[in-house]
Structures are given as structure tokens and as C-alpha cells.
Short mmCIF file of C-alpha atoms in Angstrom, two decimals:
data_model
loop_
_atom_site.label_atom_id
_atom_site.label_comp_id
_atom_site.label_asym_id
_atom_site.label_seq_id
_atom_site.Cartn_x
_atom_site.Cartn_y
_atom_site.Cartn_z
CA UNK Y 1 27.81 2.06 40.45
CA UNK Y 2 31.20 3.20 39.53
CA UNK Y 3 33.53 6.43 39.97
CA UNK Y 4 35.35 7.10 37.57
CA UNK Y 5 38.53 9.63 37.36
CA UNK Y 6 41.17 10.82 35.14
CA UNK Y 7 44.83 12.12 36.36
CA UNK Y 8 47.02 13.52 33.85
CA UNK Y 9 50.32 12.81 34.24
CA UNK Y 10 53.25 14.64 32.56
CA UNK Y 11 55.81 12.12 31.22
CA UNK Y 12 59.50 12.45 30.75
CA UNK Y 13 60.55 11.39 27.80
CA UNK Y 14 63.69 11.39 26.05
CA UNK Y 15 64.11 12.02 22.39
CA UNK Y 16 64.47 9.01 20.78
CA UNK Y 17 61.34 7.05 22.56
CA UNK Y 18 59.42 10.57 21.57
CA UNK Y 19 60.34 9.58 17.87
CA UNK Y 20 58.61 6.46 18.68
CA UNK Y 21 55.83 8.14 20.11
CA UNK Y 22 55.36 10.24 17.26
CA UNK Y 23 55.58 7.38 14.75
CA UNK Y 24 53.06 5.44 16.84
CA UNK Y 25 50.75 8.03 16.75
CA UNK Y 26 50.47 8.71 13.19
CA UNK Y 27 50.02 6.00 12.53
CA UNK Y 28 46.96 5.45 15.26
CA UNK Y 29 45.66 8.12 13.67
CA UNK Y 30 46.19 7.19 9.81
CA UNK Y 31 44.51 3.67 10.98
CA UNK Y 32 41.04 5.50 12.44
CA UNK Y 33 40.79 7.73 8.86
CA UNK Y 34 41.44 4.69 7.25
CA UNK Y 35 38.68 2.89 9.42
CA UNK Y 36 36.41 5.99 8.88
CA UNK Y 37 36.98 6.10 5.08
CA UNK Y 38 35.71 2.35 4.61
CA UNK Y 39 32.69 3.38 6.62
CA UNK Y 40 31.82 5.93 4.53
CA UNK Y 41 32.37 3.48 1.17
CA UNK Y 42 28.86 2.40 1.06
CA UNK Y 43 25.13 3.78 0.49
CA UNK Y 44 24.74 4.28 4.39
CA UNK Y 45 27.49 4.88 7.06
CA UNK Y 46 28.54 1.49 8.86
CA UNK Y 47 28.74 2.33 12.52
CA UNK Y 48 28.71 -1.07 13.61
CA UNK Y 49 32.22 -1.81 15.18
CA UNK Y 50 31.78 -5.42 14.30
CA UNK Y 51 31.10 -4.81 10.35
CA UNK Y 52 34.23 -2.33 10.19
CA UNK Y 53 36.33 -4.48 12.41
CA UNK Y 54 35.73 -7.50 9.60
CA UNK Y 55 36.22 -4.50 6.83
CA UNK Y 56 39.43 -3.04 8.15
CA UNK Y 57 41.47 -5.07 10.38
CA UNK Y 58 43.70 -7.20 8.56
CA UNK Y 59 44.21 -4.09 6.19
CA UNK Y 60 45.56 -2.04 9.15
CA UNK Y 61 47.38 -4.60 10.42
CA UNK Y 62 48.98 -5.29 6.75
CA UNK Y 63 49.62 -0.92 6.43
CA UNK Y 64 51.24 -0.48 9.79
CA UNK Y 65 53.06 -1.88 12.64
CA UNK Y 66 50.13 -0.88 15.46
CA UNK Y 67 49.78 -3.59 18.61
CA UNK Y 68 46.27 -5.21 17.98
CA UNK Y 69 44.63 -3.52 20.94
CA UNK Y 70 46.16 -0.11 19.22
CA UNK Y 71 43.95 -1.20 15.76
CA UNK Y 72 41.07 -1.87 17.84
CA UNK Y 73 41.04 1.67 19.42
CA UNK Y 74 41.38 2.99 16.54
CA UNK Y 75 38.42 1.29 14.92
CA UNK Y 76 36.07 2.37 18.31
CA UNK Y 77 36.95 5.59 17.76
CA UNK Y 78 36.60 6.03 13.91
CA UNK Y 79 33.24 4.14 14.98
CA UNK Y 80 32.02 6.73 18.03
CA UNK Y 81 32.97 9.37 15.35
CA UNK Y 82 30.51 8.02 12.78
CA UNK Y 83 27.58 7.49 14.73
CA UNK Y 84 27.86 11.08 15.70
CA UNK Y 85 27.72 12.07 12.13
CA UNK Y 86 24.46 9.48 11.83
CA UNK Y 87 22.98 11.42 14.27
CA UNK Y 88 23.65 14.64 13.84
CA UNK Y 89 22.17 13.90 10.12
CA UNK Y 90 19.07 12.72 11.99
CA UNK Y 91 18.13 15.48 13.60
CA UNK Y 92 18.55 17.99 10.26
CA UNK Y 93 22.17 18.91 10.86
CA UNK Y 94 25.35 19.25 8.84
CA UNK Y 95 27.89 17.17 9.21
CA UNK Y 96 30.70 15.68 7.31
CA UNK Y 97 33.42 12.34 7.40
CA UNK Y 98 35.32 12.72 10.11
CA UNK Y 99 39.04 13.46 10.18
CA UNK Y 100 41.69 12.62 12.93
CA UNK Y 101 44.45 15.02 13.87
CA UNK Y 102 45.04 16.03 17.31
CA UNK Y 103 48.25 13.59 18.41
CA UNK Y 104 46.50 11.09 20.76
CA UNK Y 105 46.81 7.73 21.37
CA UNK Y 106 44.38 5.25 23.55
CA UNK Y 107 46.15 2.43 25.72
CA UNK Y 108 44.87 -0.35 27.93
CA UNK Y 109 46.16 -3.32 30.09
CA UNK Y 110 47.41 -4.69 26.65
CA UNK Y 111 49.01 -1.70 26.01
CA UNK Y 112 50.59 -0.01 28.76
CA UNK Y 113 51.57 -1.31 32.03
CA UNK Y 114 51.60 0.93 34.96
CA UNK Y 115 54.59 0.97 37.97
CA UNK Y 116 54.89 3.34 40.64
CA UNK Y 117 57.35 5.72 39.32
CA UNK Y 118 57.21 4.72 35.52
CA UNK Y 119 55.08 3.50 32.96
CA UNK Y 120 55.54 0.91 29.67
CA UNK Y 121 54.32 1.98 26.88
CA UNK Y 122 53.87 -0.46 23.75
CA UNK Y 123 55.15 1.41 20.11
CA UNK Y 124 55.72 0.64 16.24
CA UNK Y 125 59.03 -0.66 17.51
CA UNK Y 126 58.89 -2.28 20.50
CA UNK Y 127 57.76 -1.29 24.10
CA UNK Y 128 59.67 2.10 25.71
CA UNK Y 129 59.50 3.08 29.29
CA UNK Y 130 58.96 6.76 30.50
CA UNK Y 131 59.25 8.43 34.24
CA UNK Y 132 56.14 10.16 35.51
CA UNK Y 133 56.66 13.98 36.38
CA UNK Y 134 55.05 14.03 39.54
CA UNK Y 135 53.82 16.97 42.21
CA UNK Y 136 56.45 17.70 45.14
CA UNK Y 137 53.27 17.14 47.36
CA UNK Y 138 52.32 13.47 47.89
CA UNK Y 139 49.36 14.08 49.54
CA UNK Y 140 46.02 15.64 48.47
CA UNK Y 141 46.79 15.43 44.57
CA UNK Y 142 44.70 13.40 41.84
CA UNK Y 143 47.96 11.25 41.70
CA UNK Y 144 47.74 10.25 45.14
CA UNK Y 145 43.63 10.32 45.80
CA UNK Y 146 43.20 7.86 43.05
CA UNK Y 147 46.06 6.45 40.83
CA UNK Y 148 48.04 5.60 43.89
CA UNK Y 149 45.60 4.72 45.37
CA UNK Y 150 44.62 1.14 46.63
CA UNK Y 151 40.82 1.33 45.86
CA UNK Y 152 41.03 2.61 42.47
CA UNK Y 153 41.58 0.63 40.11
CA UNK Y 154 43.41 1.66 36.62
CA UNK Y 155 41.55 1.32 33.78
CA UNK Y 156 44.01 2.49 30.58
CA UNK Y 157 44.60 6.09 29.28
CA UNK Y 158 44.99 8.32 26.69
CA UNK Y 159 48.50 9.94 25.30
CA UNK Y 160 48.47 13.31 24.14
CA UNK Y 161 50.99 15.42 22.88
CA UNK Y 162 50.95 19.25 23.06
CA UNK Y 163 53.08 22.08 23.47
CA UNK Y 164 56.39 20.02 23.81
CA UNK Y 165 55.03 17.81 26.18
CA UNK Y 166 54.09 14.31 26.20
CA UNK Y 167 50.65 13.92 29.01
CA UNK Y 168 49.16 10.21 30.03
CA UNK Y 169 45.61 10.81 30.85
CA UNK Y 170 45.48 7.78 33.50
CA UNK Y 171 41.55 6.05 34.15
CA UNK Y 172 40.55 5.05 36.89
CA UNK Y 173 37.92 3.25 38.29
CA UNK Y 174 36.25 2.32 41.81
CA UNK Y 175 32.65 0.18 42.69
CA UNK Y 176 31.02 1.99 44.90
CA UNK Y 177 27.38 0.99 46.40
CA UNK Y 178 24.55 3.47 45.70
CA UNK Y 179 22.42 4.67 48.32
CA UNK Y 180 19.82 5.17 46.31
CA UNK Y 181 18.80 2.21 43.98
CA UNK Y 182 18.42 3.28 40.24
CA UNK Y 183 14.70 2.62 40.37
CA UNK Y 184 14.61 4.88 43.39
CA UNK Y 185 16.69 7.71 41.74
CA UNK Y 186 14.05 7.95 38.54
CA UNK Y 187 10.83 7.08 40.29
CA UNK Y 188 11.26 8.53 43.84
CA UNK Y 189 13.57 11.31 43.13
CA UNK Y 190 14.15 14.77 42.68
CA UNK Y 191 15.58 16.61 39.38
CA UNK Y 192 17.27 19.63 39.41
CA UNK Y 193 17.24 20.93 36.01
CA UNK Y 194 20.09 22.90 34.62
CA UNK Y 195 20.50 25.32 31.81
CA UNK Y 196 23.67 26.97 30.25
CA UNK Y 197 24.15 29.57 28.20
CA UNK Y 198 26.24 32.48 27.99
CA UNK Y 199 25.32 35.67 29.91
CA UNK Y 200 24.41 32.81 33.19
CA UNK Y 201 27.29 30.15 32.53
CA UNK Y 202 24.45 28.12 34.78
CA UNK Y 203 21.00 28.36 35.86
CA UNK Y 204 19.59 25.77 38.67
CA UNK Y 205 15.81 25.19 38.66
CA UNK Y 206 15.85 25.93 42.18
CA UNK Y 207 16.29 29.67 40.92
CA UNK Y 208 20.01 29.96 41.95
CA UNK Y 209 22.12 31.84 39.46
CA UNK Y 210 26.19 31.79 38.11
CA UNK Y 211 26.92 34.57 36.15
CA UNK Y 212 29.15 34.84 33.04
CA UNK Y 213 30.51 38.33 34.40
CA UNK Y 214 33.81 37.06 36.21
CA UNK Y 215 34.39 34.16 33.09
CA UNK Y 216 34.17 36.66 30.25
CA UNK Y 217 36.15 39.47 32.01
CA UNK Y 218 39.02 37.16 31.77
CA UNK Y 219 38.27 36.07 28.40
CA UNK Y 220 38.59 39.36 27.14
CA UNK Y 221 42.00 40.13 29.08
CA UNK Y 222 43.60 37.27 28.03
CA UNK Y 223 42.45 37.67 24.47
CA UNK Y 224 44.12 40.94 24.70
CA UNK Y 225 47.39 39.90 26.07
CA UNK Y 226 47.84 37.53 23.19
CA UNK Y 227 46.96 40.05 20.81
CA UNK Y 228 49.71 42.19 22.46
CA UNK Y 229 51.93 39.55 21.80
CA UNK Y 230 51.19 38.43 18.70
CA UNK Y 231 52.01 42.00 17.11
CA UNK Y 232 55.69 41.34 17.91
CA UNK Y 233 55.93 38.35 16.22
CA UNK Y 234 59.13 37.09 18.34
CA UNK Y 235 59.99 34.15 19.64
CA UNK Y 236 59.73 35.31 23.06
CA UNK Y 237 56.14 36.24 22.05
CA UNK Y 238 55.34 33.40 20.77
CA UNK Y 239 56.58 30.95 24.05
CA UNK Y 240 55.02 33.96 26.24
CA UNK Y 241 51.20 33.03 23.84
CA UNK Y 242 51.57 29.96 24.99
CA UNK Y 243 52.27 30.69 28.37
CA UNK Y 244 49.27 33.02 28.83
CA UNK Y 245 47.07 30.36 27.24
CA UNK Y 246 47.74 27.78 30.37
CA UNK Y 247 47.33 30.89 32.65
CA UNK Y 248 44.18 31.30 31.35
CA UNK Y 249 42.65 27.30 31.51
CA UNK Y 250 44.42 26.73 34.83
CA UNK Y 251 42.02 30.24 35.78
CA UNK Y 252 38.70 28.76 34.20
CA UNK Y 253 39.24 25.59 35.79
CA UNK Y 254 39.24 26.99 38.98
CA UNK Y 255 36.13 28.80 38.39
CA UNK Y 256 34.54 25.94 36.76
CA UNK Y 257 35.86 23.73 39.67
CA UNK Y 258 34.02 25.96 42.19
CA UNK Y 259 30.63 26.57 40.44
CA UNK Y 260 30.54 22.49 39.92
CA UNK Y 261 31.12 22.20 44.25
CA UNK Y 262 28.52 24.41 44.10
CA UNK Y 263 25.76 22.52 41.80
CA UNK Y 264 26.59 19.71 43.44
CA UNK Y 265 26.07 21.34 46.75
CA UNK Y 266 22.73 22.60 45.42
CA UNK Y 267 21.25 19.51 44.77
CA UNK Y 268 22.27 17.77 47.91
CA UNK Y 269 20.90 20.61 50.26
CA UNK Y 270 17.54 20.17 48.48
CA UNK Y 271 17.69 16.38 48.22
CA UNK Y 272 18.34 15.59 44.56
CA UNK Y 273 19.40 12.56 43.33
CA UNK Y 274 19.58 13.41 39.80
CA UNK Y 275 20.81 16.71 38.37
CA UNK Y 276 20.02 17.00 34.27
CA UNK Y 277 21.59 19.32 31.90
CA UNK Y 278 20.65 19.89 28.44
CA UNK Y 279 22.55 17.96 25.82
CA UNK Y 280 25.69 19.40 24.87
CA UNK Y 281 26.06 18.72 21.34
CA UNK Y 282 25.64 21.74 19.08
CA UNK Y 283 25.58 23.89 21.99
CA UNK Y 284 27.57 26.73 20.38
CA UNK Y 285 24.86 26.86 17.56
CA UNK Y 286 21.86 27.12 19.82
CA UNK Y 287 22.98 29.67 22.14
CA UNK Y 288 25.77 31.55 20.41
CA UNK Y 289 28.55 30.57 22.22
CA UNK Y 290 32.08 30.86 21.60
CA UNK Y 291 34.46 28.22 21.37
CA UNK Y 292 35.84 28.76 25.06
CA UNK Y 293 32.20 28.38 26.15
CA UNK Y 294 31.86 25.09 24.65
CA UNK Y 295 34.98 24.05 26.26
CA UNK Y 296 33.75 25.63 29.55
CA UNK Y 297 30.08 23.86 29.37
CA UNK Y 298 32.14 20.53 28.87
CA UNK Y 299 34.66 20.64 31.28
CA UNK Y 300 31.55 21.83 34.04
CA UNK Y 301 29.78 18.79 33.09
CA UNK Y 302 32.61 16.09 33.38
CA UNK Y 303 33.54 18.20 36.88
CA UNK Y 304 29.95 17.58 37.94
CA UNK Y 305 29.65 14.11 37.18
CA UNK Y 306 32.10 12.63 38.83
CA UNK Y 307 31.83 15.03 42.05
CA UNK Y 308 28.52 14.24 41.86
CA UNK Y 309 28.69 10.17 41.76
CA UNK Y 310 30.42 10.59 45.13
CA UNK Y 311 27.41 11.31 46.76
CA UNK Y 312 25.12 8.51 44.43
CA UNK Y 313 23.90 11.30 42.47
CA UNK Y 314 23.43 10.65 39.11
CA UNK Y 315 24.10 13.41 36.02
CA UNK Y 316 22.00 13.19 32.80
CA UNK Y 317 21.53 14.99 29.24
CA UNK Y 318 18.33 15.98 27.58
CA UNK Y 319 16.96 17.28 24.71
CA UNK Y 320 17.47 20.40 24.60
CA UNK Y 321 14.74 21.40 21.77
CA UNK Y 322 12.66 24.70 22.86
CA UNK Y 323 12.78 24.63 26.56
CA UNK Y 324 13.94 28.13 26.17
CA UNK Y 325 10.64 28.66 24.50
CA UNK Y 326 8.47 26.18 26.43
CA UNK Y 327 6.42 27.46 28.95
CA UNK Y 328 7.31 25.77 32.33
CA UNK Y 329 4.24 26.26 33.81
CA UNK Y 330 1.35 25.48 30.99
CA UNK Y 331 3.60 23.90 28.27
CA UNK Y 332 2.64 26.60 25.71
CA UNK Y 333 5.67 26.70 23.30
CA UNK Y 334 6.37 29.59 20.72
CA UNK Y 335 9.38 31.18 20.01
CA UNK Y 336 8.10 34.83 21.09
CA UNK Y 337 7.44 33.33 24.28
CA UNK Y 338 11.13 34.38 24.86
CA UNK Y 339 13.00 37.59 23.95
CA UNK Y 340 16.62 37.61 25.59
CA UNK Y 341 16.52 37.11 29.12
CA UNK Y 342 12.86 37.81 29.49
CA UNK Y 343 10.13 35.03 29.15
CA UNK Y 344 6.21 35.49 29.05
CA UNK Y 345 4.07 32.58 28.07
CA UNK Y 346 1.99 34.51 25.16
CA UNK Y 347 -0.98 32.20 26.40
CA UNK Y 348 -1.00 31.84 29.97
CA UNK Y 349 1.19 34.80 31.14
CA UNK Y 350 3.88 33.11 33.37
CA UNK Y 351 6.88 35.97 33.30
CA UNK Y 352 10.05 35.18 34.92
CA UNK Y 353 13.91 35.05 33.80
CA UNK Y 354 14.02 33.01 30.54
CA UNK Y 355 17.33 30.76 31.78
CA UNK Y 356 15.31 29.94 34.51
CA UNK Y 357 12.43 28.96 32.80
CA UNK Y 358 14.52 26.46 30.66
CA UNK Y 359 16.34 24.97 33.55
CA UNK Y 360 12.67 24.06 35.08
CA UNK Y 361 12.18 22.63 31.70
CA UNK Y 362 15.04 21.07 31.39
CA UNK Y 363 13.83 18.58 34.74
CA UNK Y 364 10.37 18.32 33.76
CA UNK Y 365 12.01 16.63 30.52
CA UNK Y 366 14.23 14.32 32.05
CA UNK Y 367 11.47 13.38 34.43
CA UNK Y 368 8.79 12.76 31.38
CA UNK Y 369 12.02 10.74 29.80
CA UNK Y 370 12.37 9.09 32.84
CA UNK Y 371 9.18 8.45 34.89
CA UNK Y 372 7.88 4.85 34.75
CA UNK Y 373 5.62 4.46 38.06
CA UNK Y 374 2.58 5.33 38.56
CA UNK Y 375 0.55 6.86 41.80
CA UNK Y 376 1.95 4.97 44.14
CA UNK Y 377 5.82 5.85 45.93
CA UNK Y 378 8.01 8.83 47.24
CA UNK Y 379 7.28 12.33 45.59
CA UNK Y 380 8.59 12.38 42.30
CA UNK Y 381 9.86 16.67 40.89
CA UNK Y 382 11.58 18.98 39.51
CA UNK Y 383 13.05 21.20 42.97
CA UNK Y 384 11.95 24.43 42.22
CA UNK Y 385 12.65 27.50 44.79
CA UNK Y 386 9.52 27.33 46.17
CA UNK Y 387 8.51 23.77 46.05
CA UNK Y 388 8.00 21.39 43.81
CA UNK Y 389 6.63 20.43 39.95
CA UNK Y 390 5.52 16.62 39.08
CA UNK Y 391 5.80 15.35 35.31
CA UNK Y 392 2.15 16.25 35.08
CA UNK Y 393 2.88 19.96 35.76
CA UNK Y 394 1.59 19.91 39.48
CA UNK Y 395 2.79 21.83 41.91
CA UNK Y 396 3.63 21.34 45.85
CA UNK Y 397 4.59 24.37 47.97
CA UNK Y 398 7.76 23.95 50.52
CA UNK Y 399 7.21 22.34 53.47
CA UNK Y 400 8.59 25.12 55.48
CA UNK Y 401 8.36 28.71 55.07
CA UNK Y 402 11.87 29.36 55.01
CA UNK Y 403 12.56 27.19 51.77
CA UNK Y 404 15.31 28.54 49.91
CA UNK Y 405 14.78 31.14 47.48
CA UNK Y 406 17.19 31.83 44.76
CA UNK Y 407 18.35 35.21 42.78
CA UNK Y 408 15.20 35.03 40.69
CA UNK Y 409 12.47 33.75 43.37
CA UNK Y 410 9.09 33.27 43.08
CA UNK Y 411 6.53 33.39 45.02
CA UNK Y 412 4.15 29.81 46.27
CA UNK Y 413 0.56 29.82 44.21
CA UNK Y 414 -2.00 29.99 46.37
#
């Protein structure tokens, strides 16, 4: 298996390269709206990179002065963009063409070439070469854990520009041998389901709880502060917006940071090797959420599953469709089964805290995705905090009495 990282590192880069820069990008982006346009040309989307590369690359090449590997990017991700349109069309949703406009840029081997102290970067005009902006520390940072670093291999990156500053999101890459084989993980493992939402930024399905609380509190002050800025309208207001907005990531990543130790934590004191989550996409539609939410779910999912894979512990998505209203326990599904945070199957009368419910759900669906064996081998569950659930809705009490138990506990059948 593989472990995978990112370090973003700040370049230095002096005005006349960023001109460069600038040009390069635009015209990145003008090729993947180009690229996204054709697709759209026909009766049905093309999402097949090999029809639009035969469609659109000697055009590009033709419009603009992009390296070839530069056109190519730009076609995988005008391609990745349509197929999420396809899909989101499949399931009922809106969606429209897409259109590109953050600054961004997507390098690799071809690309960019990567030195200790500096890095080569290929443009419209020629190739330019930019100093990192590194950490005073050279120990314990991303930087020296894994792009410095002699096992990890680099992998390309991703330019982005934003508020003045040019960043090099670096990939990197190291083989690692699981513990657990990937046959083992599905068929002799054990899920722990996890559902987010709002008021409970995460719910395990071993009944352990992270509140909201502490993330919206902040949410709230800082959206105040800028409001208290924005009223003067100065230009000191305006660079002090900005400056309250990376105050307020750097404090959600933190959070986010330690609840993500903390699921990971969770499923290796209860012997997990796969933790699921519901599928992301649309997430702000299903349950409400704001905008910093979405971000929040995201960035606690990529945080996860790469600590995770340290440990051979893989992370997963599932459908997310009514395990808020499915009963965990009989499979009953209505939507008055549910009304907030309260959940009581309206046929069997199972009652307990409705993001709880859904996380147990949330396993027994990745295990019913999943589950390919049959009788024989290891245990196969959801980890509840009292036991265990099978696919077929079976349960098996702790094997000692002083099995965890989590802020909403239940108590072992009999």
C-alpha cells in the first residue's frame, strides 16, 4: 500500500517569474474550460480522457504555449470535473458545465524538478527557478518528515496562488507493507462507522462523541471580527480580514488535527482496520451545513486518511442515503424515524441519539458493500460500544465487562 502526503511550501518569487506564473496559469486554466466546453458539445458528456485528449489536444497546443504534460493536466482535470457532473445527474441532482478559476496549476517530473533549496518550474516562456520559504526548525516539520526525506518519494504538485503568495503543494509518496492483507481488512475486519453533521462535527459507532460547541464558538467570533472590520472599509481593514481569516484555519486545523488523532486512536484501541465515513459530496445539502463545515468535513477526512494508512488502516466513503433514517437495529427506514437528534424506529422501537444511529449505519453499509466471504474466517462488524453487529444485523456482546462505553452507551441485549 502507499502513504501518501502533501507539504506546502511557500515560494519566493520575484516579480517578473510571477508574471510568468500568472501567464502560465491562465492559460492552464483557459485550456481545461476549453477541454470542458468540447465535452459538453455533444448529446452526452464525454468523460473519457482518451476521446477529449483526441478532441482537444492539438487545439490547445495550437491556442497556447502550455508544456505537453501542462495540456494533459488540464484535460484530467476538465475530465474529473465532468464525470462529477455525470454523476451528480445520476443520482437526481443539479448540476451544471464546469468552470475553472481558482489560480492553480498541476506539475510533475516533466514539469518541475525538485532541489534541496529550490525548485524549476516549466512556464509559457521558458523554465524559472524559485527558493523555497522554509521553517527555522529543521526537524519535526512536513518539510523534513517527508519531502526531505529519503523514503518518500516526490510525486509532482500543485501551484496555487492566493493572498500575494505563490504555495507548491509538494506529493509525496512511500510503499509501505500492510499488516493486514486487503482480503483480511474486508472479510476479517472491523468497521467503525462514522457520521458528520453539524451539532456532533463526528459521531463513532462505538458511541464516542465530538461536539460542534468549541468549532462554532469560533466561527461566530471570527465572523464577527471581520464584520468589525469590514465596516471601516480601510486598507488596514482590509489586510487585517485577511489576517483574521488565516487565524481562523490555522485554529480549525488544529482542532480538526486533534479530533482526526483521536478517530484514529478510536479505531485502533478497538481493533479496526477500516474506518468508513459517509460520502462527502453534497454534504452541505443533506445536513445543512455551512460552507466552513464542508471545508471542515473535508479537511477531517484527508487528516484521517493518511494518519490512518500509517497504521494499515484503510478509510472509505459510503452512501450516505437514509442512514439517518434507517433503523440500525431492524432496518426499518422512514423519515419520522428521526426528529433532530432523537431517533425511534416507528416499528421496532430502538431509541437512541440519531448521529449515532447513522454512524452504526454507516458500517453496516460499508460492510454489506464490502463483505464477500461466507461462514467461514475471523469475526467480521461494525464495533459498537457494547460489542459487535455482523452484515446480517447480529449481534455479539464484549468480551469483557469493562468494554468501552461511549457518551451515548447502551446497554448488551440479553
Amino acid at each position: 500500500m502507499e502513504k501518501r502526503r502533501t507539504v506546502p511550501v511557500k515560494l519566493a518569487v520575484e516579480s517578473d517569474d510571477a508574471a510568468l506564473l500568472e501567464d502560465t496559469v491562465d492559460e492552464f486554466l483557459w485550456a481545461a474550460d476549453y477541454v470542458t466546453h468540447h465535452a459538453f458539445e455533444g448529446e452526452y458528456v464525454t468523460t473519457s480522457k482518451t476521446t477529449l485528449h483526441d478532441g482537444t489536444y492539438e487545439d490547445v497546443r495550437d491556442e497556447t504555449a502550455l508544456h505537453s504534460n501542462h495540456v494533459q493536466a488540464a484535460r484530467n482535470k476538465a475530465a474529473e470535473a465532468c464525470k462529477s457532473v455525470v454523476e451528480k445527474w445520476k443520482q437526481g441532482k443539479k448540476a451544471s458545465m464546469p468552470h475553472f478559476t481558482s489560480p492553480h496549476l498541476v506539475y510533475d517530473h516533466r514539469t518541475a524538478t525538485f532541489h534541496d533549496e529550490y525548485v524549476s518550474l516549466a512556464t509559457v516562456d521558458g523554465r524559472i527557478e524559485t527558493d523555497y520559504v522554509l521553517p527555522d526548525s529543521e526537524r519535526d516539520t512536513p518539510h523534513a518528515d517527508y519531502f526531505f526525506s529519503d523514503e518518500y518519494e516526490t510525486t509532482g504538485a500543485e501551484l496555487h496562488y492566493s493572498n500575494g503568495n505563490w504555495m507548491l503543494h509538494i506529493h509525496c509518496k512511500l510503499d509501505v507493507e500492510s499488516d493486514t492483507s486487503k482480503q483480511d481488512a474486508t472479510e476479517n475486519g472491523t468497521v467503525l462507522g462514522v457520521d458528520l453533521g453539524v451539532n456532533n462535527l463526528a459521531v463513532a459507532s462505538t458511541g464516542t462523541f465530538w461536539t460542534g460547541d468549541e468549532f462554532d464558538h469560533w466561527r461566530r467570533e471570527y465572523e464577527n471580527r471581520r464584520g468589525d472590520l469590514q465596516e471601516h472599509g480601510t486598507r488596514w481593514a482590509h489586510e487585517n480580514i485577511q489576517s483574521v481569516g488565516r487565524k481562523e484555519e490555522g485554529r480549525f486545523k488544529i482542532t480538526l488535527h486533534r479530533i482526526s488523532n483521536e478517530l484514529v486512536a478510536e479505531a485502533l484501541d478497538h481493533g479496526c482496520s477500516v474506518i468508513a465515513f459517509e460520502d462527502l459530496t453534497d454534504i452541505r445539502e443533506r445536513t445543512g451545513a455551512s460552507w466552513g463545515h464542508k471545508w471542515a468535513f473535508n479537511r477531517l477526512y484527508e487528516y484521517v486518511e493518511y494518519k490512518a494508512a500509517e497504521y494499515g488502516i484503510t478509510v472509505e466513503q459510503v452512501d450516505p442515503e437514509n442512514t439517518s433514517r434507517r433503523c440500525s437495529e431492524c432496518g426499518f427506514t422512514h423519515p419520522d424515524n428521526r426528529e433532530s437528534e432523537s431517533f425511534e424506529c416507528l416499528k421496532c422501537g430502538y431509541e437512541n441519539h440519531a448521529d449515532y444511529n447513522a454512524a452504526k449505519n454507516i458500517g453496516l453499509r460499508y460492510l454489506r458493500r464490502n463483505q464477500t466471504g461466507s461462514g467461514g474466517g475471523a469475526p467480521v462488524g461494525v464495533c459498537l460500544n457494547s460489542g459487535m453487529v455482523n452484515a446480517n444485523g447480529e449481534y455479539e456482546p464484549p468480551a469483557e465487562d469493562s468494554a468501552r462505553a461511549g457518551v451515548h452507551a447502551e446497554s448488551p441485549r440479553l
